[in-house]
Tab-separated table of C-alpha atoms in Angstrom:
chain	number	residue	atom	x	y	z
A	1	UNK	CA	-9.173	-11.798	14.666
A	2	UNK	CA	-11.064	-8.706	13.153
A	3	UNK	CA	-13.849	-9.753	10.981
A	4	UNK	CA	-13.568	-7.423	8.051
A	5	UNK	CA	-9.437	-7.748	8.476
A	6	UNK	CA	-9.360	-8.120	4.587
A	7	UNK	CA	-7.244	-11.307	3.595
A	8	UNK	CA	-5.763	-12.523	0.272
A	9	UNK	CA	-3.044	-14.756	-1.466
A	10	UNK	CA	-0.037	-13.747	-1.543
A	11	UNK	CA	2.415	-15.948	-4.792
A	12	UNK	CA	5.598	-16.143	-3.460
A	13	UNK	CA	9.497	-18.123	-5.173
A	14	UNK	CA	7.575	-21.314	-1.959
A	15	UNK	CA	4.169	-21.345	-2.759
A	16	UNK	CA	1.383	-19.175	-1.407
A	17	UNK	CA	0.471	-17.599	2.084
A	18	UNK	CA	-2.686	-15.897	2.857
A	19	UNK	CA	-1.533	-12.185	4.189
A	20	UNK	CA	-3.738	-8.798	5.262
A	21	UNK	CA	-1.896	-5.332	5.063
A	22	UNK	CA	-0.393	-2.982	7.968
A	23	UNK	CA	-0.317	0.379	7.465
A	24	UNK	CA	2.291	2.765	9.204
A	25	UNK	CA	5.072	5.316	9.277
A	26	UNK	CA	8.601	5.378	9.390
A	27	UNK	CA	10.360	6.932	12.435
A	28	UNK	CA	12.252	8.641	10.059
A	29	UNK	CA	10.562	11.279	7.670
A	30	UNK	CA	7.984	9.476	8.229
A	31	UNK	CA	7.451	7.765	5.043
A	32	UNK	CA	4.773	5.584	3.821
A	33	UNK	CA	5.363	1.370	5.778
A	34	UNK	CA	3.592	-1.684	4.854
A	35	UNK	CA	3.523	-4.722	7.051
A	36	UNK	CA	2.408	-8.058	5.317
A	37	UNK	CA	0.754	-10.182	8.500
A	38	UNK	CA	0.365	-14.387	7.513
A	39	UNK	CA	-2.717	-16.436	8.598
A	40	UNK	CA	-1.598	-19.780	8.217
A	41	UNK	CA	-2.633	-22.551	10.238
A	42	UNK	CA	-1.206	-21.120	14.138
A	43	UNK	CA	-3.093	-17.743	13.470
A	44	UNK	CA	-0.998	-14.917	12.336
A	45	UNK	CA	2.110	-13.821	11.949
A	46	UNK	CA	4.571	-11.253	10.576
A	47	UNK	CA	5.910	-12.053	7.067
A	48	UNK	CA	7.361	-9.598	6.114
A	49	UNK	CA	7.790	-5.845	5.157
A	50	UNK	CA	7.061	-4.847	2.001
A	51	UNK	CA	8.400	-1.496	2.190
A	52	UNK	CA	11.935	-0.235	3.166
A	53	UNK	CA	12.820	3.773	3.940
A	54	UNK	CA	16.466	5.013	2.193
A	55	UNK	CA	16.053	8.443	3.845
A	56	UNK	CA	18.355	9.615	1.435
A	57	UNK	CA	16.290	9.439	-1.383
A	58	UNK	CA	13.024	12.181	-2.015
A	59	UNK	CA	9.296	10.361	-2.902
A	60	UNK	CA	5.703	11.653	-2.451
A	61	UNK	CA	4.125	10.837	0.760
A	62	UNK	CA	2.044	7.760	-1.106
A	63	UNK	CA	5.186	6.699	-2.749
A	64	UNK	CA	7.359	3.974	-1.123
A	65	UNK	CA	10.645	1.642	-2.314
A	66	UNK	CA	9.696	-2.346	-2.152
A	67	UNK	CA	11.750	-4.270	0.618
A	68	UNK	CA	14.981	-5.794	-2.473
A	69	UNK	CA	14.893	-8.974	-0.502
A	70	UNK	CA	11.700	-10.940	-2.384
A	71	UNK	CA	10.676	-7.652	-4.504
A	72	UNK	CA	9.930	-9.267	-7.769
A	73	UNK	CA	6.770	-11.435	-5.654
A	74	UNK	CA	6.207	-7.848	-3.502
A	75	UNK	CA	5.504	-6.044	-7.560
A	76	UNK	CA	3.440	-8.757	-8.920
A	77	UNK	CA	1.158	-8.854	-5.853
A	78	UNK	CA	1.027	-4.751	-6.092
A	79	UNK	CA	-0.176	-5.494	-9.543
A	80	UNK	CA	-2.751	-8.472	-8.905
A	81	UNK	CA	-4.549	-6.400	-6.477
A	82	UNK	CA	-4.205	-3.335	-7.408
A	83	UNK	CA	-2.256	-1.539	-4.873
A	84	UNK	CA	-0.962	1.067	-7.297
A	85	UNK	CA	1.287	2.238	-10.364
A	86	UNK	CA	5.138	0.828	-10.937
A	87	UNK	CA	7.258	4.162	-10.959
A	88	UNK	CA	9.565	3.592	-13.626
A	89	UNK	CA	12.404	3.920	-12.268
A	90	UNK	CA	14.861	1.863	-9.156
A	91	UNK	CA	17.106	3.575	-7.055
A	92	UNK	CA	20.663	2.281	-5.704
A	93	UNK	CA	21.520	2.004	-1.948
A	94	UNK	CA	24.510	0.546	-1.160
A	95	UNK	CA	24.315	-2.878	-2.446
A	96	UNK	CA	21.014	-3.407	-3.411
A	97	UNK	CA	18.193	-1.928	-5.629
A	98	UNK	CA	14.950	-0.043	-4.818
A	99	UNK	CA	11.623	0.178	-7.084
A	100	UNK	CA	9.446	2.595	-6.741
A	101	UNK	CA	5.280	2.829	-6.297
A	102	UNK	CA	2.852	5.550	-6.680
A	103	UNK	CA	0.486	4.238	-4.086
A	104	UNK	CA	-3.309	4.333	-4.624
A	105	UNK	CA	-3.949	5.096	-0.660
A	106	UNK	CA	-7.582	4.220	-1.006
A	107	UNK	CA	-7.018	0.568	-2.475
A	108	UNK	CA	-4.656	0.287	1.155
A	109	UNK	CA	-8.122	1.552	3.274
A	110	UNK	CA	-9.805	-1.474	2.517
A	111	UNK	CA	-6.501	-3.818	3.957
A	112	UNK	CA	-6.272	-1.399	6.658
A	113	UNK	CA	-8.531	1.188	7.067
A	114	UNK	CA	-7.571	3.396	10.631
A	115	UNK	CA	-3.415	2.935	10.069
A	116	UNK	CA	-4.733	5.109	6.519
A	117	UNK	CA	-6.809	7.485	8.176
A	118	UNK	CA	-3.202	7.988	10.904
A	119	UNK	CA	-1.311	8.084	7.530
A	120	UNK	CA	-3.439	10.727	5.688
A	121	UNK	CA	-3.813	12.497	9.139
A	122	UNK	CA	-0.220	13.675	9.501
A	123	UNK	CA	0.431	14.665	6.232
A	124	UNK	CA	-2.459	16.642	5.753
A	125	UNK	CA	-3.698	14.334	3.166
A	126	UNK	CA	-7.818	15.103	2.350
A	127	UNK	CA	-10.332	11.626	2.291
A	128	UNK	CA	-11.117	11.561	-1.533
A	129	UNK	CA	-14.952	13.096	-1.281
A	130	UNK	CA	-17.765	10.966	-3.111
A	131	UNK	CA	-18.385	12.731	-6.583
A	132	UNK	CA	-22.025	14.865	-6.553
A	133	UNK	CA	-24.033	13.495	-9.385
A	134	UNK	CA	-24.396	16.290	-11.482
A	135	UNK	CA	-28.679	17.114	-12.134
A	136	UNK	CA	-30.211	17.009	-15.213
A	137	UNK	CA	-30.733	19.451	-17.119
A	138	UNK	CA	-34.695	19.522	-16.939
A	139	UNK	CA	-36.328	20.809	-20.984
A	140	UNK	CA	-37.258	23.916	-20.720
A	141	UNK	CA	-41.205	24.509	-21.369
A	142	UNK	CA	-41.400	27.442	-24.259
């Protein structure tokens, strides 16, 4: 297991899991995919898809629809870990209703730096450059 892998608790209706996130893209439309891996006694195993791909709706590259199966727990996890902002609307598709989140790609980078780098590259999203500190103006000698 990767020693630098960020693992955090995920609380849901059946208890608590230790999880990590995997960032990728859906094959159709190259939209943001976030998978959750559980890290238990038997080692890592897929736990859930945080996002779903609904191609009928437009999104910004950092936005995604949240899986409706455990959406309440997923939204709480997103807020608790400050992964993004839940947008003030939902969409209906079939029998499901899906929340939309504008994810903070820099926060997701803490979980999967390689996945975010590949995602940004495929969407031409530049890396945030560290802010340069302004030099203090020196007093003028008179």
